[in-house]
mmCIF file of C-alpha atoms and ligand atoms in Angstrom:
data_model
loop_
_atom_site.group_PDB
_atom_site.id
_atom_site.type_symbol
_atom_site.label_atom_id
_atom_site.label_comp_id
_atom_site.label_asym_id
_atom_site.label_seq_id
_atom_site.Cartn_x
_atom_site.Cartn_y
_atom_site.Cartn_z
ATOM 1 C CA MET A 1 15.657 -19.374 -18.857
ATOM 2 C CA GLY A 2 13.790 -16.199 -19.865
ATOM 3 C CA GLN A 3 10.593 -17.707 -18.515
ATOM 4 C CA ASN A 4 12.124 -18.133 -15.101
ATOM 5 C CA ILE A 5 13.062 -14.518 -14.661
ATOM 6 C CA VAL A 6 11.155 -13.215 -11.682
ATOM 7 C CA THR A 7 9.730 -9.731 -12.066
ATOM 8 C CA PHE A 8 9.176 -7.455 -9.087
ATOM 9 C CA ALA A 9 6.834 -4.474 -9.160
ATOM 10 C CA LEU A 10 8.091 -1.803 -6.794
ATOM 11 C CA ALA A 11 7.030 1.723 -5.928
ATOM 12 C CA LYS A 12 9.797 4.317 -5.880
ATOM 13 C CA GLY A 13 10.671 5.751 -2.480
ATOM 14 C CA ARG A 14 10.641 4.128 0.921
ATOM 15 C CA LEU A 15 8.886 0.937 -0.146
ATOM 16 C CA ALA A 16 11.565 0.279 -2.777
ATOM 17 C CA GLU A 17 14.431 1.191 -0.444
ATOM 18 C CA LYS A 18 13.300 -1.209 2.272
ATOM 19 C CA SER A 19 12.510 -3.900 -0.292
ATOM 20 C CA VAL A 20 15.996 -3.665 -1.801
ATOM 21 C CA GLU A 21 17.520 -3.840 1.685
ATOM 22 C CA ILE A 22 15.683 -7.130 2.298
ATOM 23 C CA LEU A 23 16.477 -8.551 -1.163
ATOM 24 C CA GLU A 24 20.184 -7.730 -0.725
ATOM 25 C CA LYS A 25 20.092 -9.748 2.513
ATOM 26 C CA CYS A 26 18.631 -12.606 0.460
ATOM 27 C CA GLY A 27 21.701 -12.439 -1.779
ATOM 28 C CA ILE A 28 20.039 -10.637 -4.689
ATOM 29 C CA LYS A 29 22.459 -7.940 -5.791
ATOM 30 C CA CYS A 30 20.145 -5.111 -6.697
ATOM 31 C CA LYS A 31 21.070 -2.004 -4.710
ATOM 32 C CA HIS A 32 22.065 -0.237 -7.944
ATOM 33 C CA ILE A 33 18.377 -0.068 -8.902
ATOM 34 C CA LEU A 34 17.972 2.721 -6.337
ATOM 35 C CA GLU A 35 20.429 4.977 -8.134
ATOM 36 C CA PRO A 36 18.788 7.936 -9.879
ATOM 37 C CA THR A 37 17.622 7.008 -13.373
ATOM 38 C CA ARG A 38 14.589 7.547 -15.587
ATOM 39 C CA LYS A 39 14.644 3.878 -16.573
ATOM 40 C CA LEU A 40 11.500 2.079 -15.475
ATOM 41 C CA GLN A 41 12.801 -1.464 -15.888
ATOM 42 C CA LEU A 42 16.043 -2.724 -14.342
ATOM 43 C CA GLU A 43 17.714 -6.035 -13.514
ATOM 44 C CA ASP A 44 19.793 -7.431 -10.678
ATOM 45 C CA GLU A 45 23.436 -8.380 -11.329
ATOM 46 C CA SER A 46 22.576 -12.003 -12.149
ATOM 47 C CA GLY A 47 19.871 -11.053 -14.632
ATOM 48 C CA LEU A 48 17.496 -13.477 -12.931
ATOM 49 C CA TYR A 49 15.389 -10.743 -11.359
ATOM 50 C CA ARG A 50 13.756 -7.835 -13.119
ATOM 51 C CA PHE A 51 12.380 -4.766 -11.383
ATOM 52 C CA ILE A 52 9.718 -2.467 -12.724
ATOM 53 C CA PHE A 53 8.923 0.834 -11.032
ATOM 54 C CA VAL A 54 5.287 1.810 -10.871
ATOM 55 C CA LYS A 55 2.969 4.050 -8.850
ATOM 56 C CA PRO A 56 2.251 2.666 -5.349
ATOM 57 C CA THR A 57 -1.433 2.199 -6.119
ATOM 58 C CA ASP A 58 -0.592 0.359 -9.360
ATOM 59 C CA VAL A 59 1.731 -2.311 -7.898
ATOM 60 C CA ALA A 60 -1.067 -4.824 -7.281
ATOM 61 C CA ILE A 61 -2.522 -4.235 -10.760
ATOM 62 C CA TYR A 62 0.739 -5.336 -12.412
ATOM 63 C CA VAL A 63 0.906 -8.368 -10.124
ATOM 64 C CA GLU A 64 -2.727 -9.339 -10.620
ATOM 65 C CA ARG A 65 -2.271 -9.181 -14.404
ATOM 66 C CA GLY A 66 0.865 -11.316 -14.206
ATOM 67 C CA VAL A 67 3.305 -8.883 -15.822
ATOM 68 C CA ALA A 68 4.990 -8.804 -12.427
ATOM 69 C CA ASP A 69 5.312 -11.962 -10.335
ATOM 70 C CA ILE A 70 5.911 -10.300 -6.995
ATOM 71 C CA GLY A 71 5.088 -6.884 -5.588
ATOM 72 C CA VAL A 72 5.575 -4.856 -2.456
ATOM 73 C CA VAL A 73 2.532 -2.790 -1.666
ATOM 74 C CA GLY A 74 0.905 -0.965 1.242
ATOM 75 C CA LYS A 75 -2.028 -2.791 2.804
ATOM 76 C CA ASP A 76 -4.073 0.398 2.332
ATOM 77 C CA SER A 77 -3.614 0.232 -1.452
ATOM 78 C CA LEU A 78 -4.436 -3.470 -1.396
ATOM 79 C CA LEU A 79 -7.645 -2.921 0.566
ATOM 80 C CA GLU A 80 -8.637 -0.127 -1.767
ATOM 81 C CA GLY A 81 -7.787 -1.903 -5.024
ATOM 82 C CA GLY A 82 -9.075 -5.337 -3.984
ATOM 83 C CA GLN A 83 -6.887 -7.104 -6.539
ATOM 84 C CA ASP A 84 -6.953 -10.878 -6.730
ATOM 85 C CA VAL A 85 -3.390 -11.740 -5.622
ATOM 86 C CA TYR A 86 -1.822 -13.805 -2.862
ATOM 87 C CA GLU A 87 -0.818 -11.663 0.101
ATOM 88 C CA LEU A 88 1.976 -13.828 1.494
ATOM 89 C CA LEU A 89 3.892 -11.732 3.994
ATOM 90 C CA ASP A 90 3.550 -8.750 6.267
ATOM 91 C CA LEU A 91 6.942 -7.092 5.754
ATOM 92 C CA GLY A 92 6.553 -5.047 8.920
ATOM 93 C CA PHE A 93 7.638 -1.663 7.565
ATOM 94 C CA ALA A 94 5.706 1.373 6.324
ATOM 95 C CA LYS A 95 3.332 0.961 9.241
ATOM 96 C CA CYS A 96 0.338 3.254 9.450
ATOM 97 C CA ARG A 97 -3.328 3.225 10.442
ATOM 98 C CA LEU A 98 -6.375 3.863 8.316
ATOM 99 C CA CYS A 99 -8.503 6.236 10.342
ATOM 100 C CA LEU A 100 -11.495 8.473 10.345
ATOM 101 C CA ALA A 101 -10.386 11.907 11.477
ATOM 102 C CA GLY A 102 -11.950 15.286 12.006
ATOM 103 C CA PHE A 103 -12.434 17.983 14.601
ATOM 104 C CA GLU A 104 -12.565 16.752 18.174
ATOM 105 C CA GLY A 105 -16.030 15.781 19.283
ATOM 106 C CA PHE A 106 -17.472 15.141 15.832
ATOM 107 C CA ASP A 107 -19.856 12.196 16.144
ATOM 108 C CA VAL A 108 -19.249 9.823 13.230
ATOM 109 C CA ASN A 109 -22.199 7.687 14.330
ATOM 110 C CA ASP A 110 -24.690 10.502 14.143
ATOM 111 C CA SER A 111 -26.929 9.476 11.274
ATOM 112 C CA ARG A 112 -29.310 12.448 11.458
ATOM 113 C CA ASN A 113 -27.292 14.170 8.732
ATOM 114 C CA ILE A 114 -25.437 12.669 5.797
ATOM 115 C CA ILE A 115 -21.763 12.934 6.713
ATOM 116 C CA LYS A 116 -19.391 14.284 4.077
ATOM 117 C CA VAL A 117 -16.181 12.225 3.946
ATOM 118 C CA ALA A 118 -13.093 13.350 2.017
ATOM 119 C CA THR A 119 -10.736 10.547 1.031
ATOM 120 C CA LYS A 120 -8.521 8.989 -1.586
ATOM 121 C CA TYR A 121 -9.801 5.584 -0.432
ATOM 122 C CA GLU A 122 -13.215 5.631 -2.075
ATOM 123 C CA ASN A 123 -13.835 1.866 -1.970
ATOM 124 C CA ILE A 124 -12.719 1.406 1.623
ATOM 125 C CA THR A 125 -14.897 4.335 2.672
ATOM 126 C CA LYS A 126 -17.910 3.010 0.797
ATOM 127 C CA ARG A 127 -17.540 -0.475 2.301
ATOM 128 C CA PHE A 128 -16.934 0.786 5.803
ATOM 129 C CA PHE A 129 -20.041 2.951 5.989
ATOM 130 C CA GLU A 130 -22.181 0.475 4.064
ATOM 131 C CA SER A 131 -21.350 -2.172 6.667
ATOM 132 C CA ARG A 132 -22.777 0.205 9.258
ATOM 133 C CA GLY A 133 -25.811 0.973 7.181
ATOM 134 C CA GLN A 134 -24.856 4.627 7.216
ATOM 135 C CA ASN A 135 -25.474 6.909 4.251
ATOM 136 C CA ILE A 136 -22.575 9.215 3.445
ATOM 137 C CA ASP A 137 -21.370 11.623 0.779
ATOM 138 C CA ILE A 138 -17.898 10.691 -0.470
ATOM 139 C CA ILE A 139 -15.639 13.433 -1.801
ATOM 140 C CA THR A 140 -12.722 11.851 -3.636
ATOM 141 C CA LEU A 141 -9.471 13.793 -3.409
ATOM 142 C CA HIS A 142 -5.948 12.878 -4.458
ATOM 143 C CA GLY A 143 -3.878 14.488 -1.715
ATOM 144 C CA SER A 144 -3.904 17.012 1.148
ATOM 145 C CA ILE A 145 -7.016 15.241 2.422
ATOM 146 C CA GLU A 146 -6.743 16.977 5.787
ATOM 147 C CA LEU A 147 -7.842 20.226 4.152
ATOM 148 C CA GLY A 148 -11.349 18.783 3.785
ATOM 149 C CA PRO A 149 -12.715 19.611 7.244
ATOM 150 C CA ILE A 150 -10.550 22.725 7.587
ATOM 151 C CA VAL A 151 -11.974 24.506 4.569
ATOM 152 C CA GLY A 152 -15.439 23.030 5.078
ATOM 153 C CA LEU A 153 -15.367 20.767 2.041
ATOM 154 C CA SER A 154 -16.078 17.726 4.231
ATOM 155 C CA ASP A 155 -17.071 16.892 7.807
ATOM 156 C CA ILE A 156 -14.411 14.241 8.252
ATOM 157 C CA ILE A 157 -11.684 12.392 6.349
ATOM 158 C CA LEU A 158 -10.745 8.765 5.924
ATOM 159 C CA ASP A 159 -6.984 8.625 5.486
ATOM 160 C CA ILE A 160 -3.794 7.010 6.659
ATOM 161 C CA VAL A 161 -2.135 8.289 9.807
ATOM 162 C CA GLU A 162 1.541 7.538 10.179
ATOM 163 C CA SER A 163 3.227 9.776 12.734
ATOM 164 C CA GLY A 164 0.053 11.759 13.415
ATOM 165 C CA LYS A 165 1.880 15.018 12.671
ATOM 166 C CA THR A 166 -0.337 16.130 9.790
ATOM 167 C CA LEU A 167 -3.454 15.739 11.928
ATOM 168 C CA GLU A 168 -1.834 17.466 14.884
ATOM 169 C CA GLU A 169 -0.592 20.438 12.886
ATOM 170 C CA ASN A 170 -4.035 20.889 11.394
ATOM 171 C CA ASN A 171 -5.833 20.598 14.703
ATOM 172 C CA LEU A 172 -7.591 17.354 13.765
ATOM 173 C CA LYS A 173 -8.040 14.177 15.793
ATOM 174 C CA VAL A 174 -8.419 10.478 15.088
ATOM 175 C CA LEU A 175 -12.118 9.760 15.572
ATOM 176 C CA GLU A 176 -11.983 6.043 14.822
ATOM 177 C CA GLU A 177 -9.369 3.514 13.726
ATOM 178 C CA ILE A 178 -10.331 1.300 10.817
ATOM 179 C CA ALA A 179 -7.313 -0.885 10.029
ATOM 180 C CA ASP A 180 -3.615 -1.371 10.713
ATOM 181 C CA CYS A 181 -1.557 -1.191 7.544
ATOM 182 C CA SER A 182 2.030 -2.003 6.537
ATOM 183 C CA ALA A 183 3.955 -3.169 3.490
ATOM 184 C CA ARG A 184 2.851 -6.555 2.168
ATOM 185 C CA LEU A 185 4.533 -9.005 -0.191
ATOM 186 C CA ILE A 186 2.089 -10.048 -2.872
ATOM 187 C CA VAL A 187 2.477 -12.744 -5.513
ATOM 188 C CA ASN A 188 0.636 -13.463 -8.742
ATOM 189 C CA LYS A 189 -1.520 -16.588 -8.361
ATOM 190 C CA VAL A 190 -0.242 -18.313 -11.494
ATOM 191 C CA SER A 191 3.410 -17.364 -10.899
ATOM 192 C CA LEU A 192 3.336 -19.050 -7.516
ATOM 193 C CA LYS A 193 2.679 -22.316 -9.349
ATOM 194 C CA THR A 194 4.780 -21.874 -12.493
ATOM 195 C CA LYS A 195 7.799 -20.315 -10.764
ATOM 196 C CA VAL A 196 7.449 -22.138 -7.464
ATOM 197 C CA ASP A 197 11.106 -23.267 -7.459
ATOM 198 C CA VAL A 198 12.306 -19.680 -7.337
ATOM 199 C CA ILE A 199 9.475 -17.906 -5.563
ATOM 200 C CA LYS A 200 8.870 -20.323 -2.672
ATOM 201 C CA PRO A 201 12.471 -20.327 -1.333
ATOM 202 C CA LEU A 202 12.686 -16.578 -1.858
ATOM 203 C CA VAL A 203 9.499 -15.957 0.130
ATOM 204 C CA ASN A 204 10.786 -18.263 2.902
ATOM 205 C CA ASN A 205 14.060 -16.353 2.942
ATOM 206 C CA ILE A 206 12.342 -12.986 3.095
ATOM 207 C CA GLU A 207 10.117 -14.235 5.905
ATOM 208 C CA LYS A 208 13.162 -15.270 7.972
ATOM 209 C CA ILE A 209 14.830 -11.899 7.425
ATOM 210 C CA VAL A 210 11.703 -9.960 8.301
ATOM 211 C CA LYS A 211 11.169 -11.978 11.486
ATOM 212 C CA ALA A 212 14.834 -11.740 12.578
HETATM 213 C C1 LIG B 301 -0.146 10.921 3.753
HETATM 214 C C2 LIG B 301 -1.557 10.909 4.289
HETATM 215 C C3 LIG B 301 -1.516 11.971 5.360
HETATM 216 C C4 LIG B 301 -0.094 11.893 5.876
HETATM 217 C C5 LIG B 301 -0.052 11.152 7.187
HETATM 218 O O1 LIG B 301 -0.046 11.927 2.819
HETATM 219 O O2 LIG B 301 -2.504 11.155 3.272
HETATM 220 O O3 LIG B 301 -1.770 13.230 4.820
HETATM 221 O O4 LIG B 301 0.662 11.158 4.895
HETATM 222 O O5 LIG B 301 1.251 11.104 7.704
HETATM 223 P P1 LIG B 301 1.599 11.592 9.189
HETATM 224 O O6 LIG B 301 0.608 10.975 10.125
HETATM 225 O O7 LIG B 301 2.987 11.067 9.424
HETATM 226 O O8 LIG B 301 1.557 13.090 9.212
HETATM 227 P P2 LIG B 301 1.171 12.052 1.835
HETATM 228 O O9 LIG B 301 2.369 12.521 2.575
HETATM 229 O O10 LIG B 301 1.346 10.775 1.102
HETATM 230 O O11 LIG B 301 0.727 13.224 0.866
HETATM 231 P P3 LIG B 301 -0.635 13.537 0.138
HETATM 232 O O12 LIG B 301 -1.352 14.507 0.996
HETATM 233 O O13 LIG B 301 -0.216 14.141 -1.157
HETATM 234 O O14 LIG B 301 -1.418 12.259 -0.059
#
């Protein structure tokens, strides 16, 4: 029985709230896991599902390593981390766009100078500009990326844009869109085989709910 417990890796906040909403619709009684607590590991009422709370950028690491069977993660984190997991569903929430942004009129294709790019998405940035054959200087930050061009630390940023408010209030513009992102359901490759009886119907159920 213990072996058939399915473990979810979730990130606290909106991703977890929406995930719980969907799982409740699937009949998994787990809304209590959203109540304030310092506990990092919780179970649903049946004890068949375990939930571990981790940093958003760590969700796919837990799933790749098999200590969680299923995870809900932003596509941006998945693209950045590049973990070897099955991405089975687009859950349709937490939508945003990965963009290059900066002051209006900045030419991101101008290769006369090495462009300085501030970002928390180092790998995505590297890949993107490498694919263009463009040399850049990456400045890795961990938040408030928009400050980069404002204080002159960088020429542009590569970051997610959700409502666009942060850019607007800092007088910055989207210069180029790189990818559409949203929450994705990921599954460990081995778990999908060994726990297929539980995971397959659950994924089908979630898919129906998301599409409804
Ligand atoms: C994210 C992102 C942008 C902002 C975009 O930052 O890095 O700064 O949200 O959202 P908007 O288009 O709706 O304004 P977050 O709020 O996660 O904080 P951070 O700066 O600490 O990364």
